[in-house]
Coordinates of C-alpha atoms and ligand atoms in Angstrom, one line a residue:
X240 CA 37.6 -6.9 -33.4
X241 CA 35.0 -5.8 -35.5
X242 CA 32.2 -2.9 -34.7
X243 CA 28.7 -2.3 -35.8
X244 CA 28.4 0.4 -38.4
X245 CA 25.5 1.1 -40.5
X246 CA 25.5 1.0 -44.0
X247 CA 21.9 2.3 -44.7
X248 CA 19.3 3.9 -43.6
X249 CA 15.6 3.9 -44.8
X250 CA 11.4 5.8 -44.1
X251 CA 7.7 5.1 -44.6
X252 CA 4.7 7.1 -44.2
X253 CA 2.2 6.5 -44.6
X254 CA 0.5 9.0 -47.3
X255 CA -2.8 10.3 -45.0
X256 CA -1.5 13.3 -42.8
X257 CA -4.2 14.5 -39.8
X258 CA -4.1 17.7 -38.8
X259 CA -4.7 19.4 -35.3
X260 CA -7.1 21.2 -37.4
X261 CA -8.4 17.7 -38.4
X262 CA -8.6 16.7 -34.2
X263 CA -10.6 20.0 -33.7
X264 CA -13.5 18.2 -35.6
X265 CA -13.0 14.9 -33.5
X266 CA -12.4 16.1 -29.6
X267 CA -12.0 18.6 -27.6
X268 CA -8.8 20.0 -28.1
X269 CA -6.9 22.9 -30.5
X270 CA -4.3 23.1 -32.4
X271 CA -2.9 25.7 -30.3
X272 CA -3.2 23.5 -27.5
X273 CA -1.6 20.4 -29.1
X274 CA 1.4 22.9 -31.0
X275 CA 2.1 24.2 -27.6
X276 CA 2.6 21.9 -25.8
X277 CA 4.3 19.2 -28.4
X278 CA 5.5 20.9 -31.3
X279 CA 3.2 18.7 -33.2
X280 CA 1.4 20.5 -36.5
X281 CA 0.6 16.7 -37.4
X282 CA 0.5 12.4 -37.8
X283 CA 0.3 10.3 -40.5
X284 CA -2.5 7.3 -40.1
X285 CA -2.5 3.8 -42.5
X286 CA -5.9 3.2 -43.4
X287 CA -5.4 -0.3 -45.1
X288 CA -1.6 -0.5 -44.0
X289 CA -0.1 -3.0 -41.6
X290 CA 2.0 -2.5 -39.0
X291 CA 4.4 -5.5 -40.7
X292 CA 3.5 -3.7 -43.3
X293 CA 5.1 -0.5 -42.5
X294 CA 7.9 -2.4 -41.8
X295 CA 8.7 -3.9 -45.0
X296 CA 8.3 -0.7 -47.0
X297 CA 11.0 1.2 -44.8
X298 CA 13.7 -2.5 -45.0
X299 CA 13.8 -2.2 -48.6
X300 CA 13.9 1.4 -48.6
X301 CA 17.2 1.2 -46.1
X302 CA 17.8 -2.4 -48.0
X303 CA 18.2 0.3 -51.0
X304 CA 20.7 2.3 -49.3
X305 CA 22.7 -0.9 -48.2
X306 CA 22.5 -3.0 -51.3
X307 CA 23.1 -5.7 -49.7
X308 CA 21.7 -8.3 -51.0
X309 CA 18.5 -9.6 -48.5
X310 CA 20.3 -13.4 -48.5
X311 CA 23.4 -12.7 -47.2
X312 CA 21.1 -11.1 -43.9
X313 CA 21.7 -12.5 -40.4
X314 CA 19.5 -11.1 -38.8
X315 CA 16.4 -8.8 -38.6
X316 CA 15.3 -7.4 -35.5
X317 CA 12.1 -5.2 -35.1
X318 CA 11.2 -2.4 -32.0
X319 CA 7.0 -2.5 -31.9
X320 CA 4.4 -1.7 -29.7
X321 CA 1.9 -2.5 -32.2
X322 CA 2.3 -6.3 -34.0
X323 CA -0.5 -7.4 -35.3
X324 CA -0.1 -10.5 -34.6
X325 CA 1.0 -11.8 -30.8
X326 CA 2.9 -14.5 -32.0
X327 CA 4.4 -14.9 -34.8
X328 CA 7.6 -11.7 -34.3
X329 CA 6.9 -10.2 -37.8
X330 CA 9.9 -10.0 -38.1
X331 CA 9.3 -13.2 -39.7
X332 CA 6.7 -11.6 -41.8
X333 CA 9.8 -8.9 -42.1
X334 CA 11.8 -11.3 -43.8
X335 CA 9.9 -13.9 -45.6
X336 CA 8.8 -10.6 -47.3
X337 CA 11.8 -9.8 -48.6
X338 CA 13.6 -13.1 -49.0
X339 CA 15.8 -12.5 -46.2
X340 CA 15.7 -16.2 -46.1
X341 CA 18.9 -17.2 -44.3
X342 CA 18.2 -14.2 -41.1
X343 CA 17.1 -15.1 -37.8
X344 CA 14.8 -12.6 -37.5
X345 CA 12.8 -11.6 -33.9
X346 CA 10.8 -8.5 -32.2
X347 CA 12.2 -6.5 -30.2
X348 CA 9.9 -4.6 -26.8
X349 CA 10.6 -1.6 -25.9
X350 CA 8.2 1.1 -26.5
X351 CA 9.7 4.7 -27.7
X352 CA 13.2 3.3 -26.7
X353 CA 13.0 0.3 -29.1
X354 CA 15.1 1.7 -32.1
X355 CA 17.9 2.1 -29.5
X356 CA 18.1 -0.9 -27.5
X357 CA 17.5 -3.6 -31.0
X358 CA 21.2 -1.5 -32.6
X359 CA 21.8 -2.4 -28.4
X360 CA 21.6 -5.7 -29.2
X361 CA 22.9 -6.2 -32.4
X362 CA 25.5 -4.8 -32.4
X363 CA 26.4 -7.4 -29.5
X364 CA 25.7 -9.9 -31.6
X365 CA 28.6 -8.2 -34.6
X366 CA 30.8 -7.8 -32.0
X367 CA 31.0 -10.7 -30.6
X368 CA 31.1 -12.5 -34.2
X369 CA 28.3 -14.1 -33.7
X370 CA 26.9 -12.3 -36.8
X371 CA 27.8 -10.4 -39.8
X372 CA 25.1 -7.6 -40.2
X373 CA 21.4 -7.0 -39.0
X374 CA 18.8 -4.9 -40.5
X375 CA 17.4 -3.9 -37.3
X376 CA 12.9 -1.3 -37.7
X377 CA 11.1 0.5 -36.1
X378 CA 7.6 0.4 -37.0
X379 CA 4.5 1.9 -35.4
X380 CA 1.4 1.4 -36.7
X381 CA -0.2 3.8 -33.1
X382 CA -3.8 4.6 -35.0
X383 CA -4.2 1.0 -33.9
X384 CA -4.5 1.0 -30.3
X385 CA -5.2 4.6 -29.7
X386 CA -8.5 5.7 -27.8
X387 CA -10.0 8.0 -30.4
X388 CA -12.1 9.2 -27.3
X389 CA -8.8 10.6 -25.2
X390 CA -7.1 14.1 -26.2
X391 CA -5.0 13.4 -23.7
X392 CA -3.1 11.2 -25.5
X393 CA -4.5 10.5 -29.5
X394 CA -3.1 14.0 -30.4
X395 CA 0.3 12.9 -30.3
X396 CA 1.2 10.0 -31.4
X397 CA 1.6 8.9 -35.2
X398 CA 2.4 5.7 -37.9
X399 CA 5.4 5.3 -39.8
X400 CA 9.0 2.7 -39.9
X401 CA 11.8 3.4 -40.0
X402 CA 14.7 1.2 -40.6
X403 CA 19.5 0.6 -41.1
X404 CA 21.0 -1.7 -42.2
X405 CA 24.4 -2.5 -40.0
X406 CA 27.2 -4.3 -41.0
X407 CA 30.6 -5.4 -39.3
X408 CA 33.4 -3.2 -40.1
X409 CA 36.5 -2.6 -38.7
X410 CA 35.7 1.2 -38.0
X411 CA 33.9 1.9 -34.8
X412 CA 30.9 3.0 -36.7
X413 CA 28.3 2.2 -33.5
X414 CA 30.3 3.5 -31.0
X415 CA 28.8 3.3 -27.3
X416 CA 25.8 2.5 -25.8
X417 CA 23.8 2.4 -22.2
X418 CA 20.2 1.3 -22.4
X419 CA 18.0 0.8 -19.1
X420 CA 14.7 -0.8 -18.1
X421 CA 12.6 0.7 -14.5
X422 CA 10.3 -1.6 -14.2
X423 CA 9.2 -0.3 -10.8
X424 CA 7.9 2.6 -13.3
X425 CA 5.3 0.5 -15.5
X426 CA 1.7 1.4 -14.6
X427 CA 2.9 5.2 -16.1
X428 CA 2.4 4.7 -19.6
X429 CA 1.2 0.8 -20.9
X430 CA -1.0 -0.2 -23.2
X431 CA -3.1 -3.5 -24.9
X432 CA -3.8 -5.0 -21.6
X433 CA -6.6 -7.7 -22.2
X434 CA -8.4 -9.9 -19.2
X435 CA -9.7 -12.5 -21.6
X436 CA -13.0 -14.6 -20.1
X437 CA -11.5 -18.5 -19.8
X438 CA -14.3 -21.3 -18.7
X439 CA -12.1 -20.7 -14.9
X440 CA -12.0 -17.4 -14.6
X441 CA -14.7 -14.6 -15.4
X442 CA -13.2 -11.7 -16.3
X443 CA -13.0 -8.4 -18.0
X444 CA -11.1 -6.7 -20.6
X445 CA -10.2 -3.5 -19.1
X446 CA -7.5 -1.3 -21.4
X447 CA -6.9 -2.1 -24.9
X448 CA -5.4 1.4 -25.6
X449 CA -2.3 3.3 -24.4
X450 CA -2.9 5.3 -21.2
X451 CA -0.1 7.3 -20.1
X452 CA 0.8 9.5 -16.6
X453 CA 2.4 12.7 -19.1
X454 CA 3.5 14.4 -16.8
X455 CA 5.6 11.9 -15.0
X456 CA 7.0 10.6 -18.2
X457 CA 7.5 14.0 -19.5
X458 CA 9.8 13.9 -15.8
X459 CA 11.0 10.3 -16.1
X460 CA 13.0 11.5 -20.1
X461 CA 14.2 14.9 -18.5
X462 CA 15.9 13.4 -15.8
X463 CA 17.0 10.4 -17.4
X464 CA 18.1 10.6 -21.1
X465 CA 20.6 13.7 -20.4
X466 CA 21.8 11.0 -17.9
X467 CA 22.5 8.5 -20.0
X468 CA 24.1 11.1 -22.7
X469 CA 26.7 12.5 -19.6
X470 CA 27.3 8.0 -18.9
X471 CA 27.4 7.1 -22.6
X472 CA 29.8 10.2 -23.5
X473 CA 32.2 9.7 -20.2
X474 CA 32.5 5.5 -21.3
X475 CA 32.8 6.1 -24.0
X476 CA 35.7 8.9 -23.7
X477 CA 34.7 11.8 -25.4
X478 CA 32.9 15.7 -25.2
X479 CA 30.0 17.1 -26.1
X480 CA 31.2 19.5 -28.2
X481 CA 33.3 16.1 -29.8
X482 CA 29.3 15.3 -31.0
X483 CA 27.6 17.3 -34.2
X484 CA 23.1 16.4 -33.9
X485 CA 21.1 14.8 -31.1
X486 CA 18.4 13.0 -32.6
X487 CA 15.9 12.3 -29.5
X488 CA 12.3 9.3 -30.0
X489 CA 10.1 12.8 -31.0
X490 CA 7.7 12.4 -28.4
X491 CA 7.6 16.7 -27.4
X492 CA 9.7 19.8 -28.3
X493 CA 9.6 20.5 -24.7
X494 CA 11.3 17.3 -23.7
X495 CA 14.3 18.2 -26.4
X496 CA 14.0 21.7 -25.1
X497 CA 14.6 21.0 -21.8
X498 CA 17.9 18.5 -22.7
X499 CA 19.4 20.5 -24.6
X500 CA 19.2 22.7 -22.0
X501 CA 20.2 20.3 -19.2
X502 CA 23.4 19.5 -21.3
X503 CA 24.1 22.7 -21.8
X504 CA 24.5 22.4 -25.6
X505 CA 22.5 24.9 -28.4
X506 CA 18.6 23.6 -29.5
X507 CA 20.4 23.7 -33.2
X508 CA 21.8 20.4 -32.1
X509 CA 18.7 18.6 -31.7
X510 CA 16.9 16.7 -34.8
X511 CA 13.0 17.2 -34.6
X512 CA 10.1 16.6 -37.4
X513 CA 7.5 15.8 -34.9
X514 CA 5.6 18.7 -35.8
X515 CA 5.4 15.9 -39.2
X516 CA 5.4 13.1 -37.5
X517 CA 3.9 12.8 -34.0
X518 CA 5.1 10.6 -31.5
X519 CA 6.3 7.6 -34.1
X520 CA 7.7 5.5 -30.6
X521 CA 10.2 2.8 -31.7
X522 CA 10.2 4.3 -35.8
X523 CA 11.3 8.2 -34.5
X524 CA 14.7 8.1 -34.1
X525 CA 15.2 5.4 -37.7
X526 CA 12.8 8.0 -40.0
X527 CA 14.8 11.4 -38.6
X528 CA 17.9 9.1 -38.9
X529 CA 16.7 8.6 -42.6
X530 CA 15.7 12.3 -42.8
X531 CA 19.6 13.7 -41.8
X532 CA 21.5 10.5 -43.8
X533 CA 19.4 11.6 -47.3
X534 CA 19.0 15.4 -46.7
X535 CA 23.5 14.4 -46.4
X536 CA 23.5 15.5 -43.0
X537 CA 25.7 13.4 -41.5
X538 CA 28.7 12.2 -44.0
X539 CA 31.5 11.7 -41.2
X540 CA 29.6 13.3 -38.4
X541 CA 29.2 11.8 -34.7
X542 CA 25.4 11.7 -33.2
X543 CA 23.8 10.6 -29.9
X544 CA 20.5 8.7 -30.8
X545 CA 18.2 8.5 -27.5
X546 CA 14.7 6.9 -26.6
X547 CA 12.8 7.2 -23.7
X548 CA 9.5 5.5 -22.9
X549 CA 7.1 2.4 -22.0
X550 CA 8.5 -0.2 -19.6
X551 CA 10.4 2.7 -18.4
X552 CA 12.8 2.4 -20.8
X553 CA 15.7 4.8 -22.1
X554 CA 18.6 4.6 -23.5
X555 CA 21.6 6.5 -25.6
X556 CA 24.1 5.5 -28.0
X557 CA 27.0 7.2 -29.9
X558 CA 27.2 6.7 -33.7
X559 CA 30.5 7.4 -35.9
X560 CA 28.8 8.3 -39.2
Ligands
ACO368 N1 -6.1 19.6 -25.7 C1 -6.2 20.5 -24.9 N2 -7.0 20.1 -23.8 C2 -5.5 19.1 -23.5 C3 -5.4 18.4 -23.9 C4 -6.0 18.3 -25.5 N3 -6.0 17.3 -26.6 N4 -4.7 17.1 -23.7 C5 -5.2 17.2 -22.6 N5 -5.9 18.5 -22.1 C6 -5.5 19.1 -21.0 C7 -5.7 18.7 -19.8 O1 -7.3 18.0 -19.5 C8 -5.4 19.5 -18.7 O2 -6.8 20.1 -18.1 P1 -6.3 20.1 -16.5 O3 -5.2 21.5 -16.0 O4 -8.1 20.8 -16.2 O5 -7.0 19.5 -15.9 C9 -4.6 20.5 -19.1 O6 -4.6 20.6 -20.4 C10 -2.9 20.1 -18.8 O7 -3.1 18.9 -19.4 P2 -0.9 18.3 -18.5 O8 -1.4 17.1 -18.4 O9 -0.5 18.1 -17.2 O10 -0.5 19.0 -20.2 P3 1.2 19.0 -20.4 O11 1.9 20.5 -20.0 O12 1.6 17.8 -19.6 O13 1.5 17.9 -21.7 C11 1.8 16.3 -22.2 C12 1.1 17.4 -21.7 C13 2.1 16.6 -23.7 C14 1.3 14.2 -22.7 C15 3.5 16.1 -21.7 O14 3.1 15.6 -20.5 C16 4.1 14.9 -22.1 O15 4.9 15.2 -23.7 N6 4.4 13.2 -22.0 C17 5.1 12.7 -21.9 C18 5.2 11.9 -23.2 C19 6.3 10.5 -23.0 O16 7.3 11.7 -23.6 N7 6.0 9.7 -23.6 C20 6.5 9.0 -23.9 C21 6.8 8.1 -25.3 S1 5.2 7.4 -25.7 C22 6.2 5.4 -25.8 O17 6.3 5.0 -24.8 C23 4.9 4.9 -25.8

């Protein structure tokens, strides 16, 4: 049997930097509140670029690293919650832009767990022999769906995209993955609810922006992520001591500290970059992975990726580099 193995990573971050000090001019907040509660100092904001532009640029970066010919790509999955189109899937726009004319392309909606869900999905296709490789992208233009008057949410998010290319291999690259959904808690985090007026029903739009019960999501992440990591390790018959790094979805440094404590693992095994990018939802794990790969930190290392977010959803994946 073949397994998925990551053979290239990439990212794209928009040029505009919005700092906490800049936000102090827009809403009633302070750099101190944001940094001490979240670990975020600044985030990137896409001006003219669309969500699919970000996806295309990250995809090109990952493809270059993988040295794969676009015509040989079998599968493209874009994980996103901020696509400009309800249809077509923005993965089809990526397909066109990179010339991957033989690929199957679809989008995946699992918010901040999207990258791990996409890795899991692609790996199933590779393990069952359907496809030989896959291009996975997490891309978000969250600035489009933020209520810039709501200080509870607008300070948290940023724009960006991360990508990986996965190829079938005799070596076990993607060792094990667990993905879960908790639909009964869906109302904790929603965005883009549209109740549209039709000739048959007269309703107003009630909510367009991200709305989040921050404390509930915080507790959910601090409970489910360590449980999921323990579970995926057990499934893979590995110990925490086998793991070199943890790359968690970059939402809040306090969540990462709590997860580290619950796992009794040292904090320096947990990569963080939300200081510079904020919460980029499905893009955050791909961006972090690319930074670590390009800094030469992941050669022959075992890494656990873990996502959590709207749905509610969560998941963890063990990867051998
Ligand atoms: N500046 C100043 N004060 C603020 C701000 C701000 N930007 N935002 C909120 N406050 C105030 C609140 O109004 C509240 O004031 P009150 O006590 O007078 O009512 C106070 O600060 C405390 O607010 P809390 O919401 O309790 O703050 P908390 O410590 O819980 O931090 C946060 C909020 C950062 C959102 C945290 O709950 C969190 O990180 N939650 C998890 C988010 C997450 O991981 N999301 C998942 C992924 S996102 C996705 O899937 C799209």
